[in-house]
JSON list of C-alpha atoms in Angstrom, two decimals:
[
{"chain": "A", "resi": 1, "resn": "UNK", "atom": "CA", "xyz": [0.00, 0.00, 0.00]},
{"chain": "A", "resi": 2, "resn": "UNK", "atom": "CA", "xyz": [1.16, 3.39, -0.13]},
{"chain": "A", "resi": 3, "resn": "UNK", "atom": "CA", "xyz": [-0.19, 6.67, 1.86]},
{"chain": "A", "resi": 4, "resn": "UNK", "atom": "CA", "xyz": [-0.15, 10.20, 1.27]},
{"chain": "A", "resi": 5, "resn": "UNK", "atom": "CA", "xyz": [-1.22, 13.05, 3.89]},
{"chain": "A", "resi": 6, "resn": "UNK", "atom": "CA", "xyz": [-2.66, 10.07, 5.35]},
{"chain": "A", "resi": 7, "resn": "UNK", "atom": "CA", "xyz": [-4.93, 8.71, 3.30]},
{"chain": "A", "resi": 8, "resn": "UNK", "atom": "CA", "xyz": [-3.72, 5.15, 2.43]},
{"chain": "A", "resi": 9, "resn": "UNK", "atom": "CA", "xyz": [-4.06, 3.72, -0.76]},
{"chain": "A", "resi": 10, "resn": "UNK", "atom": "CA", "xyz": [-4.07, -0.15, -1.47]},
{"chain": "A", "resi": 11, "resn": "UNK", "atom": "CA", "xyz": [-3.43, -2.67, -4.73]},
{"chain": "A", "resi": 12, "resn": "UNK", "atom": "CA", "xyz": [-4.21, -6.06, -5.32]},
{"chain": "A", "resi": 13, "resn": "UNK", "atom": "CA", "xyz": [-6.96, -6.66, -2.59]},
{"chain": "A", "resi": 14, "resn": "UNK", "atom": "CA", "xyz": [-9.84, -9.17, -4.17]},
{"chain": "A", "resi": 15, "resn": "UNK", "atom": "CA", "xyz": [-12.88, -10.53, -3.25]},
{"chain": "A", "resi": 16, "resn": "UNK", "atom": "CA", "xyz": [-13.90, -13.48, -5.15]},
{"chain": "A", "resi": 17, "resn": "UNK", "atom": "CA", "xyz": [-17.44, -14.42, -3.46]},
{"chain": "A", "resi": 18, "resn": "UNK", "atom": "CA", "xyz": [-20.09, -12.09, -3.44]},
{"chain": "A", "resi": 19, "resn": "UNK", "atom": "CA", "xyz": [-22.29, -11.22, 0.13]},
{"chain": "A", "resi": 20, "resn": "UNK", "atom": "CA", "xyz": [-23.15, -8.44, 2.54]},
{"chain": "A", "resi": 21, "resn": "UNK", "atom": "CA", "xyz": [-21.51, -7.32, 5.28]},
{"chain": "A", "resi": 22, "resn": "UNK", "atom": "CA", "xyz": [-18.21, -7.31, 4.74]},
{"chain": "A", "resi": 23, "resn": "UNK", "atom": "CA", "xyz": [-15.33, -5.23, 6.27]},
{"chain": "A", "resi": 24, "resn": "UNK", "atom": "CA", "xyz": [-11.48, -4.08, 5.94]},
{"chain": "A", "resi": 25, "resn": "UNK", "atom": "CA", "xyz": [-9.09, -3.78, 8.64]},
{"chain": "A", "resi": 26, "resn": "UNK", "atom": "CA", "xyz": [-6.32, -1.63, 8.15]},
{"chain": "A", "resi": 27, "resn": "UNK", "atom": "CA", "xyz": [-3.64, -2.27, 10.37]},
{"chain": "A", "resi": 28, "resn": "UNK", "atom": "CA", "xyz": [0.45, -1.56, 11.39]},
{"chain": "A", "resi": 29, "resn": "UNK", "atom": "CA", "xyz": [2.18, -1.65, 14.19]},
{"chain": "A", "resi": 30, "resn": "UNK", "atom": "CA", "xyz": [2.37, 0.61, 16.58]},
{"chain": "A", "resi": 31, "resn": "UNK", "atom": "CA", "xyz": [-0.31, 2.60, 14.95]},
{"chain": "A", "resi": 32, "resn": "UNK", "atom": "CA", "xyz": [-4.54, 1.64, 15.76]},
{"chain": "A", "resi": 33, "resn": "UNK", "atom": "CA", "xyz": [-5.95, -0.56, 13.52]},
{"chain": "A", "resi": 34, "resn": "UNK", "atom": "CA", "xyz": [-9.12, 0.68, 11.35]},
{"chain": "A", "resi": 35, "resn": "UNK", "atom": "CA", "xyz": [-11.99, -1.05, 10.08]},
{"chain": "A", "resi": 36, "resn": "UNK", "atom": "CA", "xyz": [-14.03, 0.12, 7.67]},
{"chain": "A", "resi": 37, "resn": "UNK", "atom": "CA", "xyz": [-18.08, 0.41, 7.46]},
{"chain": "A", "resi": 38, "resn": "UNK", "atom": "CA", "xyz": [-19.67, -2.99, 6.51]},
{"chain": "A", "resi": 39, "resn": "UNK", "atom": "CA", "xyz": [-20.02, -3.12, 2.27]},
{"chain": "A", "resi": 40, "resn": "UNK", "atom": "CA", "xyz": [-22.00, -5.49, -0.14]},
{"chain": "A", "resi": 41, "resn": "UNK", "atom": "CA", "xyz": [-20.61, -7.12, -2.90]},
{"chain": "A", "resi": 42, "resn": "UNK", "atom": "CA", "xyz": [-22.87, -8.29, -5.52]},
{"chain": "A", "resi": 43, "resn": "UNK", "atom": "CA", "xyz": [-23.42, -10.87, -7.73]},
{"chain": "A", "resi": 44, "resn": "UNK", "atom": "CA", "xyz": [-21.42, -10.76, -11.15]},
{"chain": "A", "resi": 45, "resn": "UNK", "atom": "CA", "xyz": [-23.17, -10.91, -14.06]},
{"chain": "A", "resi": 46, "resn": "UNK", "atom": "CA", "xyz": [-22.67, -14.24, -16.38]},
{"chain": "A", "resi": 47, "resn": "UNK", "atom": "CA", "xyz": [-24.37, -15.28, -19.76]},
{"chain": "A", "resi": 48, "resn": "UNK", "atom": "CA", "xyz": [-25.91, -18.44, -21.10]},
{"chain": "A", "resi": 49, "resn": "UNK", "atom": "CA", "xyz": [-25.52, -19.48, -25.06]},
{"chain": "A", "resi": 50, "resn": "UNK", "atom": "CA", "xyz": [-27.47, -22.24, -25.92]},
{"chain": "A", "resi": 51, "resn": "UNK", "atom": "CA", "xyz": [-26.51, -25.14, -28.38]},
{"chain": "A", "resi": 52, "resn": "UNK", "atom": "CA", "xyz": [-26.77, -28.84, -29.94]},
{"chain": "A", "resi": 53, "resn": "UNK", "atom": "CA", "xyz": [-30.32, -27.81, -30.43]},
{"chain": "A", "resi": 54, "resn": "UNK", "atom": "CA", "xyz": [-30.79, -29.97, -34.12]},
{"chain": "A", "resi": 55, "resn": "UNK", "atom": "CA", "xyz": [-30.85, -33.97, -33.64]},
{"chain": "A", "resi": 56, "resn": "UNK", "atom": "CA", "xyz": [-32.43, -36.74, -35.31]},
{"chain": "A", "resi": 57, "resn": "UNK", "atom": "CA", "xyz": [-34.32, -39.65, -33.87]},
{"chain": "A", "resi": 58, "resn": "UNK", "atom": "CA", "xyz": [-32.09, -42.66, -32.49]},
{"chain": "A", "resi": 59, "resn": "UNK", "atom": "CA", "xyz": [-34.62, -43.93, -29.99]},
{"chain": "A", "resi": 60, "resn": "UNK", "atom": "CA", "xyz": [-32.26, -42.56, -26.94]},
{"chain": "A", "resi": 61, "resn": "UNK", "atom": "CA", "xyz": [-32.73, -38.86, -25.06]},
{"chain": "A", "resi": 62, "resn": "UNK", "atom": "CA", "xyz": [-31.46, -35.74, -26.77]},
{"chain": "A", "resi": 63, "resn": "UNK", "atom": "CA", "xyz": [-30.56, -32.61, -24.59]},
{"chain": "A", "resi": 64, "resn": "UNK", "atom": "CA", "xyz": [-28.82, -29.30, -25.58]},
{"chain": "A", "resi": 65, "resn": "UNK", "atom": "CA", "xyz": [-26.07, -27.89, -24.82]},
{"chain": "A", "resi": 66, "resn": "UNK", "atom": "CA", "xyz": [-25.60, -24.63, -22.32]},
{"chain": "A", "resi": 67, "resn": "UNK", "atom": "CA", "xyz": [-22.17, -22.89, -22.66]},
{"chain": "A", "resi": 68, "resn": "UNK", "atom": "CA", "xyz": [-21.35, -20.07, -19.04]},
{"chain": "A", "resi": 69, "resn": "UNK", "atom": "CA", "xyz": [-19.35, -16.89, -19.35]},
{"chain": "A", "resi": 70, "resn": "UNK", "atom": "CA", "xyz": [-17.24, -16.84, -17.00]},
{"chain": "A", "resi": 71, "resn": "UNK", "atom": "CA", "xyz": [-16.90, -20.95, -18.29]},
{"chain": "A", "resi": 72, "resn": "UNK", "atom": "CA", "xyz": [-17.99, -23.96, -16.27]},
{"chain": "A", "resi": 73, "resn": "UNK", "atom": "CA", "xyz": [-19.91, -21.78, -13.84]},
{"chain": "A", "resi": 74, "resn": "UNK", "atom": "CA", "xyz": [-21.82, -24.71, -11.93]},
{"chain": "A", "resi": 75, "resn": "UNK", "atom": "CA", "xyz": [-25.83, -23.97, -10.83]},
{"chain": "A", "resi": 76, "resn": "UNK", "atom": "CA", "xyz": [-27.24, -24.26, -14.55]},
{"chain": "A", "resi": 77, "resn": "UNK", "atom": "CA", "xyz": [-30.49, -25.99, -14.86]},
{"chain": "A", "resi": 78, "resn": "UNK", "atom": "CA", "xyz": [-32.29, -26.71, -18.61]},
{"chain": "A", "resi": 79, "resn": "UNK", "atom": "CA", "xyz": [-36.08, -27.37, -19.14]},
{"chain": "A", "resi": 80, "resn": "UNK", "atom": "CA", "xyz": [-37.77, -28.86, -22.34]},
{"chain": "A", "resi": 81, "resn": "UNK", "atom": "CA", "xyz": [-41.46, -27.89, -22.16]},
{"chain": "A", "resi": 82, "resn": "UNK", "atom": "CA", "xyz": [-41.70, -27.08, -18.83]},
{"chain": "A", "resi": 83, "resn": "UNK", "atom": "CA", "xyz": [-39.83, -30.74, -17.88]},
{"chain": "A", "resi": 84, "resn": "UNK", "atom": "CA", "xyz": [-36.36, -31.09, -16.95]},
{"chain": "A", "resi": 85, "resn": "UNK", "atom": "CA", "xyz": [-36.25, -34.74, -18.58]},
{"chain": "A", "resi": 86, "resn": "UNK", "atom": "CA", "xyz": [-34.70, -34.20, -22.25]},
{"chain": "A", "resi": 87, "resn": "UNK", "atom": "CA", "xyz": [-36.94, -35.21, -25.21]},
{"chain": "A", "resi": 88, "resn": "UNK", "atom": "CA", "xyz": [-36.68, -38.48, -27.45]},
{"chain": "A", "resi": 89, "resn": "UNK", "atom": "CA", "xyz": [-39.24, -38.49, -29.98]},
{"chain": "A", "resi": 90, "resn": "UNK", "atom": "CA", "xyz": [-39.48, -36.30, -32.57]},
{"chain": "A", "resi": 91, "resn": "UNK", "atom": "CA", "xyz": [-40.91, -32.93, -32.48]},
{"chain": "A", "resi": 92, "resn": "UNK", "atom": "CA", "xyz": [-40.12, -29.43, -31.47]},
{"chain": "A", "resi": 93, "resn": "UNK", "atom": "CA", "xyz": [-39.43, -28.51, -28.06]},
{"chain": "A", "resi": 94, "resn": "UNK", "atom": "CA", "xyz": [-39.26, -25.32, -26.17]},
{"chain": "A", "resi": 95, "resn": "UNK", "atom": "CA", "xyz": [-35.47, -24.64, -24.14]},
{"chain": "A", "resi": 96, "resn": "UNK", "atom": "CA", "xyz": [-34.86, -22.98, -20.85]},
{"chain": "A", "resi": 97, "resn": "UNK", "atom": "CA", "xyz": [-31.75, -22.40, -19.42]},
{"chain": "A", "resi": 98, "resn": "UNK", "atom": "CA", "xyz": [-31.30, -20.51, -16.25]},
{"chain": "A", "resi": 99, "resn": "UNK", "atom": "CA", "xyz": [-28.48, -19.99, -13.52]},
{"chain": "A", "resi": 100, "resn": "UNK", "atom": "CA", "xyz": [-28.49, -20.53, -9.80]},
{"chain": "A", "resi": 101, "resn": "UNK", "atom": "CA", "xyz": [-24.95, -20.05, -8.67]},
{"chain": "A", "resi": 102, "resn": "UNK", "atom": "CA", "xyz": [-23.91, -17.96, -5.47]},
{"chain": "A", "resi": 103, "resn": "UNK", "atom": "CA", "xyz": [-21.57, -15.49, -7.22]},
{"chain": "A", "resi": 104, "resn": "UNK", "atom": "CA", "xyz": [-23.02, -14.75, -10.43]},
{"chain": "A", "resi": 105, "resn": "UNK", "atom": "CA", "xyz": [-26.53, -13.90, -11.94]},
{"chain": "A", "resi": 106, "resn": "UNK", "atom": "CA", "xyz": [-27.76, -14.80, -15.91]},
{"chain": "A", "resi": 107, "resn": "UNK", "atom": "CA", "xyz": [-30.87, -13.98, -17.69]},
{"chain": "A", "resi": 108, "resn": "UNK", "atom": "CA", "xyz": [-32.47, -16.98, -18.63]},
{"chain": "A", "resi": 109, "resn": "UNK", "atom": "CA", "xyz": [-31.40, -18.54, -22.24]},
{"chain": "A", "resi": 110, "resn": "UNK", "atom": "CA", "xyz": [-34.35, -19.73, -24.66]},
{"chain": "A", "resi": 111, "resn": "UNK", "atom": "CA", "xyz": [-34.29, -22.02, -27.90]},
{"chain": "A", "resi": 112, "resn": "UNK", "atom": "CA", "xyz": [-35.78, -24.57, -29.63]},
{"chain": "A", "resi": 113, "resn": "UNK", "atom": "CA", "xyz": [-35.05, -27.81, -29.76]},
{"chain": "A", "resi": 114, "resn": "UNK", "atom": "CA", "xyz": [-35.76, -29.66, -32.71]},
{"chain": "A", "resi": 115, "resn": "UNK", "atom": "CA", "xyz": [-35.23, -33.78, -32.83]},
{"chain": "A", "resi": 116, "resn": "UNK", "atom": "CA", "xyz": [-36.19, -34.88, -36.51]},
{"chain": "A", "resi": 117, "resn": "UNK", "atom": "CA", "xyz": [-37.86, -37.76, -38.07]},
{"chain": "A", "resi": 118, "resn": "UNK", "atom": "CA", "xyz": [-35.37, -41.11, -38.32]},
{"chain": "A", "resi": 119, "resn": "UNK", "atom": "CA", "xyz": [-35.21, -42.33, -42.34]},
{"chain": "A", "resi": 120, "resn": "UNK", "atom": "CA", "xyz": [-37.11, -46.06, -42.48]},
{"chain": "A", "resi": 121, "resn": "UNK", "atom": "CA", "xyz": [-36.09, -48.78, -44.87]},
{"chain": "A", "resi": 122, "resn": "UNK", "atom": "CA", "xyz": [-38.95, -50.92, -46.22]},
{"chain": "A", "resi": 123, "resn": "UNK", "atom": "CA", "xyz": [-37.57, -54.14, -47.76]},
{"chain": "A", "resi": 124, "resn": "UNK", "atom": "CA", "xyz": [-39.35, -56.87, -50.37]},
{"chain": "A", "resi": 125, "resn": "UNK", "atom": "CA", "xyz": [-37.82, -60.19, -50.48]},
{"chain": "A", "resi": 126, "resn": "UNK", "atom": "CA", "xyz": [-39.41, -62.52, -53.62]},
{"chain": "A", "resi": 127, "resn": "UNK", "atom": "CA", "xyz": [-38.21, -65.95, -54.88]},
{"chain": "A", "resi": 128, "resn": "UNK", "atom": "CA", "xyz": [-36.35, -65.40, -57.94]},
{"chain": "A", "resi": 129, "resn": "UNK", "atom": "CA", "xyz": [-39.10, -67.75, -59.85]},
{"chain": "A", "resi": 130, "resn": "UNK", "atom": "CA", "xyz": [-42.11, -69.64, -59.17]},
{"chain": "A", "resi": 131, "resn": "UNK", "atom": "CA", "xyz": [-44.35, -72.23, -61.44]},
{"chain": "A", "resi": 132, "resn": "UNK", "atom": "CA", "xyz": [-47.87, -71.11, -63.00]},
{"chain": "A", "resi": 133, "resn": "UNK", "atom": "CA", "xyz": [-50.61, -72.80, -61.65]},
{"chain": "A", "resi": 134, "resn": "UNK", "atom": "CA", "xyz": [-53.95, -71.14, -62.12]},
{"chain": "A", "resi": 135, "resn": "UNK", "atom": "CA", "xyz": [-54.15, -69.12, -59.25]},
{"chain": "A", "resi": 136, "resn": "UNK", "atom": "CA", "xyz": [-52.56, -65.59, -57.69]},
{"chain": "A", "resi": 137, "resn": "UNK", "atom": "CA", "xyz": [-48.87, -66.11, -56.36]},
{"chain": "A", "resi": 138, "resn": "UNK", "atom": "CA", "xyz": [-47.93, -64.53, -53.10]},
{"chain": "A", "resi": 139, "resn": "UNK", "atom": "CA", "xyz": [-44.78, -65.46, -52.27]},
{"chain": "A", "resi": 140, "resn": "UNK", "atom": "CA", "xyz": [-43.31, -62.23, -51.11]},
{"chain": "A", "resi": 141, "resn": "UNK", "atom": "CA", "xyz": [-42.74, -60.88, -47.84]},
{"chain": "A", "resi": 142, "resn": "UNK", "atom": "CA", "xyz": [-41.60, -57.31, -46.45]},
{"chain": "A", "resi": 143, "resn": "UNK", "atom": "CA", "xyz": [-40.73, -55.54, -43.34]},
{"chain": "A", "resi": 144, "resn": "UNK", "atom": "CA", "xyz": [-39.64, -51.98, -42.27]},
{"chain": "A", "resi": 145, "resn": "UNK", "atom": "CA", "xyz": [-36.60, -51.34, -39.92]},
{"chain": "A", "resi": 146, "resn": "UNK", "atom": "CA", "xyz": [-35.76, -48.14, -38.67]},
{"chain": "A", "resi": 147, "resn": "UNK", "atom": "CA", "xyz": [-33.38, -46.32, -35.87]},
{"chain": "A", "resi": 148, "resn": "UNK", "atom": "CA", "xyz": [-34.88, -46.74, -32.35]},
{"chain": "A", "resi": 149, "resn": "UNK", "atom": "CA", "xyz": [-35.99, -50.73, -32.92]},
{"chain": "A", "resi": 150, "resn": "UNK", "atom": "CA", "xyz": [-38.43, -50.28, -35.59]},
{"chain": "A", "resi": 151, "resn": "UNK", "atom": "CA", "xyz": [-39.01, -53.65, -37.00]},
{"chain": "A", "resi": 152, "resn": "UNK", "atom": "CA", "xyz": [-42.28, -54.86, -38.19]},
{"chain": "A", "resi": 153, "resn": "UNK", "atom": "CA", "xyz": [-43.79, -56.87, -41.00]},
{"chain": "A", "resi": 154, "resn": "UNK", "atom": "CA", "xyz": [-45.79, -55.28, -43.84]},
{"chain": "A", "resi": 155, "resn": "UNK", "atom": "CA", "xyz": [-48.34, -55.78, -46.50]},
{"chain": "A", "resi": 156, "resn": "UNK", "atom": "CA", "xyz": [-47.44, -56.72, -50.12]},
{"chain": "A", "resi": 157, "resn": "UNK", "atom": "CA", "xyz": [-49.46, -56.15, -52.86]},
{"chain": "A", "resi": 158, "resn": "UNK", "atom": "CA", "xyz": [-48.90, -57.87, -56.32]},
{"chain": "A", "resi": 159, "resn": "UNK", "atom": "CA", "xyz": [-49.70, -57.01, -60.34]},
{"chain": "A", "resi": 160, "resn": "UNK", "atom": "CA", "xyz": [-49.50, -59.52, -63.09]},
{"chain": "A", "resi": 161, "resn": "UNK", "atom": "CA", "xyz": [-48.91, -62.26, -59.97]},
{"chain": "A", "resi": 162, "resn": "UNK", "atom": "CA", "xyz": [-51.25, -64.85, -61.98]},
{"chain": "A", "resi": 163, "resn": "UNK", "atom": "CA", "xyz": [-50.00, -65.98, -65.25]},
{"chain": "A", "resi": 164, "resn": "UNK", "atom": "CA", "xyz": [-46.52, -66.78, -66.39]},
{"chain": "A", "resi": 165, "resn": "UNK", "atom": "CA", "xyz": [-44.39, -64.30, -67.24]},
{"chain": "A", "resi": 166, "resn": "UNK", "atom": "CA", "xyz": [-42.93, -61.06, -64.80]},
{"chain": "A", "resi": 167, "resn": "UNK", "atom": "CA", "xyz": [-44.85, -60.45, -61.67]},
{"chain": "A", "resi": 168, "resn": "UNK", "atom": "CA", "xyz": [-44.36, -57.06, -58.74]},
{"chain": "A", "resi": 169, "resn": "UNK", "atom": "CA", "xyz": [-44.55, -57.52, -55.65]},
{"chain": "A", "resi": 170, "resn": "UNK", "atom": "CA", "xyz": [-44.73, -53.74, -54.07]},
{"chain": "A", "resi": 171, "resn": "UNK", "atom": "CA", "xyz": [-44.77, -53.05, -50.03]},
{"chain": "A", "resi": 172, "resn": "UNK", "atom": "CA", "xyz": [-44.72, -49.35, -48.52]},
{"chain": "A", "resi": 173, "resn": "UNK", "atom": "CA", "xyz": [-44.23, -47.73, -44.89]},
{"chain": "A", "resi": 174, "resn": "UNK", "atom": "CA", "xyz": [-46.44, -44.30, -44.63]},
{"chain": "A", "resi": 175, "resn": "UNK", "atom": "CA", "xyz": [-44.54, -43.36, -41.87]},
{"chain": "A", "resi": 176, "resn": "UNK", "atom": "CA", "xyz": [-44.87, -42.86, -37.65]},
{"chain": "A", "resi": 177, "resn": "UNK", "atom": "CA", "xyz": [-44.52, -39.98, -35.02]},
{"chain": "A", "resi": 178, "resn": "UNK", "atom": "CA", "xyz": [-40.97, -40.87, -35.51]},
{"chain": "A", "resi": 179, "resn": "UNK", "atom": "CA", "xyz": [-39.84, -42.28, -38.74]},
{"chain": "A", "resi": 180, "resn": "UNK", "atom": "CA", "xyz": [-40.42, -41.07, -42.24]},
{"chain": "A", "resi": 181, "resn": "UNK", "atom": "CA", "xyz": [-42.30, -43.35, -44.71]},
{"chain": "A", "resi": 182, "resn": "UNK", "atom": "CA", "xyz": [-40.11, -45.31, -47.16]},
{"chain": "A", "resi": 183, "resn": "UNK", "atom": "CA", "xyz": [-41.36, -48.45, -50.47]},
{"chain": "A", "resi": 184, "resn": "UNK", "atom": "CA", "xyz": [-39.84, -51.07, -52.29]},
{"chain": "A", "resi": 185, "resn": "UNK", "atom": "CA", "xyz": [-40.77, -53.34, -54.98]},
{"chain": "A", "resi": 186, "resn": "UNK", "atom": "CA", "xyz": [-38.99, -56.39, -56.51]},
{"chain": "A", "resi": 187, "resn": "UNK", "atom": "CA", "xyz": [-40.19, -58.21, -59.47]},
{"chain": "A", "resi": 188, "resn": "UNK", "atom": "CA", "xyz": [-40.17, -62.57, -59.59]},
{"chain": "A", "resi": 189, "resn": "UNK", "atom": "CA", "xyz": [-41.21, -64.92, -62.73]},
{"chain": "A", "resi": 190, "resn": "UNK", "atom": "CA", "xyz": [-44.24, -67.08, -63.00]},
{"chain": "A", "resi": 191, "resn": "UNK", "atom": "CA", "xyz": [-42.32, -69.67, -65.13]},
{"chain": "A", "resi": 192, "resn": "UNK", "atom": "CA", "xyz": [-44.98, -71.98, -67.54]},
{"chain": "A", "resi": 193, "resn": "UNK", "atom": "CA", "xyz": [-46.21, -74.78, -66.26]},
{"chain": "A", "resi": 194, "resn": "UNK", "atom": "CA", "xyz": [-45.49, -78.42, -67.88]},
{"chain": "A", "resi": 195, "resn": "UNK", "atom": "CA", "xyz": [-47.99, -79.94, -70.46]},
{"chain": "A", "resi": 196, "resn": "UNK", "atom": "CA", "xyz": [-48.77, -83.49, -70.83]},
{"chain": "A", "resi": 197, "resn": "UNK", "atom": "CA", "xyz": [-49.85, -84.85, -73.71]},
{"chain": "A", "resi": 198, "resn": "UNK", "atom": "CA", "xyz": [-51.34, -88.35, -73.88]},
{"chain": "A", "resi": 199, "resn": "UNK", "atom": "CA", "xyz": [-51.82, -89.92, -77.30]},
{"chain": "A", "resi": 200, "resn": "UNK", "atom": "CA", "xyz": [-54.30, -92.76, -77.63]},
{"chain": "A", "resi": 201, "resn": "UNK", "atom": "CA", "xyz": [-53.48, -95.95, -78.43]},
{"chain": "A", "resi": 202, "resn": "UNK", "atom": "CA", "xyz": [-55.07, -97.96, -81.77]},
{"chain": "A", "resi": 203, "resn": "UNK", "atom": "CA", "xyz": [-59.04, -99.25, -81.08]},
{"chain": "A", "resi": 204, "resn": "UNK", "atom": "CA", "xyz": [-59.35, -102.82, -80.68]},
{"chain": "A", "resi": 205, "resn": "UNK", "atom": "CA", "xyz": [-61.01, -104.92, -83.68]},
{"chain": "A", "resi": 206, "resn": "UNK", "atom": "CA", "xyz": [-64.11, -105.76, -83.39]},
{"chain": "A", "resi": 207, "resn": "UNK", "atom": "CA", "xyz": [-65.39, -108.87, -81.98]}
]
């Protein structure tokens, strides 16, 4: 410190927690110590960015990202619609971030955060071939998979799946709360059937 006419001046003191009621005592031998009138120190003021708020649909939670200045101030809560459990399915959801820390104070930080629908794959599996036989072949069967466990048989339908020659087998997905839709078709042959011929043999003479 130094002093001049008495008033003494001093450097480097810090207070790194903010509260009421603090003091300073000035003191050196063989002069009276002084204290100083009880002082407030306030909070400091700290901001919130938000961030990861785009995701896609994987079947597990998704939750975004709050970055502090000053950094890794601890005391930051996030809601997602009014629930402090992050979001899985898809859909839009609103962000809150706010601070509760001793030292410093934030205004709250809003977003949105957005989880989109997964992509599905709808699959058709045919027998390369099958034999004519007077009625409507179905041999075909499909399923959709998907991120999150989606697995689940589907429909086919069929054209030109009677008589020999190319027949389509088609299947389609139209889509859930958390998947897009997806198709697929695959094509399979109605080969001809065999013929048998039967020739008759000569009459017998008569008796």
């Amino acid at each position: 410190h130094t002093a001049v006419n008495g008033v003494a001046t001093f450097s480097g003191l810090m207070l790194n927690k903010a509260a009421n009621g603090y003091t300073l005592v000035a003191s050196r031998a063989p002069l009276t110590a002084a204290t100083s009138d009880p002082f407030n120190v306030g909070k400091g003021t700290a901001t919130l960015t938000l961030g990861n708020l785009h995701h896609t649909y994987d079947g597990s939670p998704k939750s975004a990202a709050v970055t502090t200045t000053p950094t890794g101030l601890p005391g930051v809560s996030i809601t997602y619609d009014g629930s402090t459990m992050a979001p899985t399915n898809a859909g839009s959801y609103a962000v809150v971030a706010s601070l509760a820390n001793d030292d410093y104070e934030a205004t709250t930080a809003t977003g949105t955060l957005v989880i989109d629908k997964a992509a599905s794959t709808t699959t058709v599996t045919c027998p390369a071939s099958i034999t004519f036989d007077g009625t409507a072949q179905t041999p075909c069967t499909a399923k959709v998979t998907g991120a999150g466990g989606l697995d689940k048989s589907l429909p086919v339908s069929y054209a030109n799946n009677t008589n020999a020659g190319t027949a389509t087998a088609n299947a389609t997905f139209a889509g859930d709360a958390n998947h897009e839709g997806s198709s697929d078709s695959k094509t399979f042959t109605i080969e001809k059937a065999l013929s048998v011929t039967t020739r008759a043999g000569p009459r017998p003479p008569a008796v």
